[in-house]
Amino acid sequence: MKKILITRRLLRSCEEKAEKTFKANLNLNDELYSQKKLIELSEGCDGLLSSLTDKLDTETISKLPESIKIISNFAVGFGNIDLEAAKKRDIAVTNTPEVLTDATAEIGVLLILGACRRASEGIASAREGGWKWSADYLIGKQLTGARLGILGMGRIGQKIAKIAKSLGMVIHYHNRSKLSGDKEQGAIYHNNLKDLLSVSDVLSICCPASKETVDMINKDTIEYLPKGAVVTNVARGDIVDDEAMIDALERRKIYAVGLDVYKNEPNLNPGYLKHKSAFILPHLGSATKDTRTAMANLAIDNIDEFFNTGNCKNKVN
Ligand code: DGY
């Protein structure tokens, strides 16, 4: 039986599955392992089942024991892992696509609704009490008829597009390549970022974090957006230059933001907290029981497939 280090707690039924499939080393206290501890605990293991909170950078990967052959990430995103460093060490890296598309797209739509309709301010006022209804009280931006720009039209982007379209939004997107008509569903393709941003009353960031997308939404690119645009991010915090975004909120260039992901999670830039128009969530994208169960089971199956066949369909490096 292969020996696997599972770096964070999984839902109990998934830990049981892992224990049946491997000699599983669980983290019952759900401790956030330091890189040093993670390396120590990997000793004698054949693989890691990691989470997005594990920073598997070049140095950490270079110090992993020779016996580690796979890092199965419990997430669709894998920006926490240096893929090249893993490849050099001949370690396969896998992710959990598809199973979290619906749950993450739901949060993507919640960010759009929450930011456009001033949900943060509304919740705070309702809890405080004493609010006074009036014709112009907490007026927000209506989604119906607004243009939604989707940056990264993968599975999650496409699902957000489908829901947003049913809400009456007009969908535009930018992607590395134009999608086929059945995937596009009438959305309008822009082959460059500037063109997409210039028609985005609301922007939904759905692209993966990579060397190419870090700080893609920055001081310069924010200026391409229409004045009073809303920016939402359900992908990864690394894609947004926070200082530039907070400055744009201050200047009212940006009307509101809806964020589920941040640079240096959970320590988000405190500048966002000063803005009532920031609708912020603590990385809830995939947080439903069905989805977290499916993700963990897939992360386990990825390891099993790899050791049984020498490959895995969800290998990303
Ligand atoms: C992922 O899988 O990358 C999601 O962000 C987890 O919620």
JSON list of C-alpha atoms in Angstrom, two decimals, residues 52 77 104 107 111 205-207 209 231-240 242 257-269 272 279-286:
[
{"chain": "A", "resi": 52, "resn": "LEU", "atom": "CA", "xyz": [-4.15, 25.52, -1.58]},
{"chain": "A", "resi": 77, "resn": "GLY", "atom": "CA", "xyz": [-6.06, 25.99, -8.98]},
{"chain": "A", "resi": 104, "resn": "THR", "atom": "CA", "xyz": [-17.52, 28.15, -7.67]},
{"chain": "A", "resi": 107, "resn": "ILE", "atom": "CA", "xyz": [-20.04, 32.19, -5.64]},
{"chain": "A", "resi": 111, "resn": "LEU", "atom": "CA", "xyz": [-19.95, 38.33, -5.93]},
{"chain": "A", "resi": 205, "resn": "ILE", "atom": "CA", "xyz": [-12.07, 37.36, -13.12]},
{"chain": "A", "resi": 206, "resn": "CYS", "atom": "CA", "xyz": [-12.06, 33.61, -13.74]},
{"chain": "A", "resi": 207, "resn": "CYS", "atom": "CA", "xyz": [-8.62, 32.90, -15.22]},
{"chain": "A", "resi": 209, "resn": "ALA", "atom": "CA", "xyz": [-3.08, 32.46, -11.65]},
{"chain": "A", "resi": 231, "resn": "VAL", "atom": "CA", "xyz": [-14.73, 44.19, -10.47]},
{"chain": "A", "resi": 232, "resn": "THR", "atom": "CA", "xyz": [-15.23, 40.68, -9.08]},
{"chain": "A", "resi": 233, "resn": "ASN", "atom": "CA", "xyz": [-12.67, 37.92, -8.54]},
{"chain": "A", "resi": 234, "resn": "VAL", "atom": "CA", "xyz": [-13.49, 34.26, -7.95]},
{"chain": "A", "resi": 235, "resn": "ALA", "atom": "CA", "xyz": [-10.14, 32.98, -9.30]},
{"chain": "A", "resi": 236, "resn": "ARG", "atom": "CA", "xyz": [-6.99, 33.99, -7.43]},
{"chain": "A", "resi": 237, "resn": "GLY", "atom": "CA", "xyz": [-5.91, 37.14, -5.59]},
{"chain": "A", "resi": 238, "resn": "ASP", "atom": "CA", "xyz": [-2.57, 37.22, -7.41]},
{"chain": "A", "resi": 239, "resn": "ILE", "atom": "CA", "xyz": [-4.30, 38.46, -10.58]},
{"chain": "A", "resi": 240, "resn": "VAL", "atom": "CA", "xyz": [-5.19, 41.83, -9.01]},
{"chain": "A", "resi": 242, "resn": "ASP", "atom": "CA", "xyz": [-4.53, 45.42, -4.65]},
{"chain": "A", "resi": 257, "resn": "VAL", "atom": "CA", "xyz": [-15.52, 45.06, -5.80]},
{"chain": "A", "resi": 258, "resn": "GLY", "atom": "CA", "xyz": [-16.71, 41.53, -5.06]},
{"chain": "A", "resi": 259, "resn": "LEU", "atom": "CA", "xyz": [-13.86, 39.33, -3.86]},
{"chain": "A", "resi": 260, "resn": "ASP", "atom": "CA", "xyz": [-13.57, 35.74, -2.71]},
{"chain": "A", "resi": 261, "resn": "VAL", "atom": "CA", "xyz": [-9.80, 35.39, -3.14]},
{"chain": "A", "resi": 262, "resn": "TYR", "atom": "CA", "xyz": [-6.83, 37.50, -2.07]},
{"chain": "A", "resi": 263, "resn": "LYS", "atom": "CA", "xyz": [-3.09, 37.81, -2.23]},
{"chain": "A", "resi": 264, "resn": "ASN", "atom": "CA", "xyz": [-1.59, 36.44, 1.01]},
{"chain": "A", "resi": 265, "resn": "GLU", "atom": "CA", "xyz": [-4.83, 34.83, 2.17]},
{"chain": "A", "resi": 266, "resn": "PRO", "atom": "CA", "xyz": [-6.16, 35.10, 4.84]},
{"chain": "A", "resi": 267, "resn": "ASN", "atom": "CA", "xyz": [-4.39, 38.45, 5.34]},
{"chain": "A", "resi": 268, "resn": "LEU", "atom": "CA", "xyz": [-6.19, 40.52, 2.77]},
{"chain": "A", "resi": 269, "resn": "ASN", "atom": "CA", "xyz": [-5.04, 44.06, 2.09]},
{"chain": "A", "resi": 272, "resn": "TYR", "atom": "CA", "xyz": [-10.42, 46.79, 1.22]},
{"chain": "A", "resi": 279, "resn": "PHE", "atom": "CA", "xyz": [-18.29, 42.79, -0.85]},
{"chain": "A", "resi": 280, "resn": "ILE", "atom": "CA", "xyz": [-15.80, 40.28, 0.51]},
{"chain": "A", "resi": 281, "resn": "LEU", "atom": "CA", "xyz": [-15.96, 36.57, 1.26]},
{"chain": "A", "resi": 282, "resn": "PRO", "atom": "CA", "xyz": [-13.36, 34.20, 2.79]},
{"chain": "A", "resi": 283, "resn": "HIS", "atom": "CA", "xyz": [-12.53, 31.96, -0.21]},
{"chain": "A", "resi": 284, "resn": "LEU", "atom": "CA", "xyz": [-15.84, 30.08, -0.26]},
{"chain": "A", "resi": 285, "resn": "GLY", "atom": "CA", "xyz": [-15.75, 29.15, -3.97]},
{"chain": "A", "resi": 286, "resn": "SER", "atom": "CA", "xyz": [-15.98, 25.38, -3.58]}
]
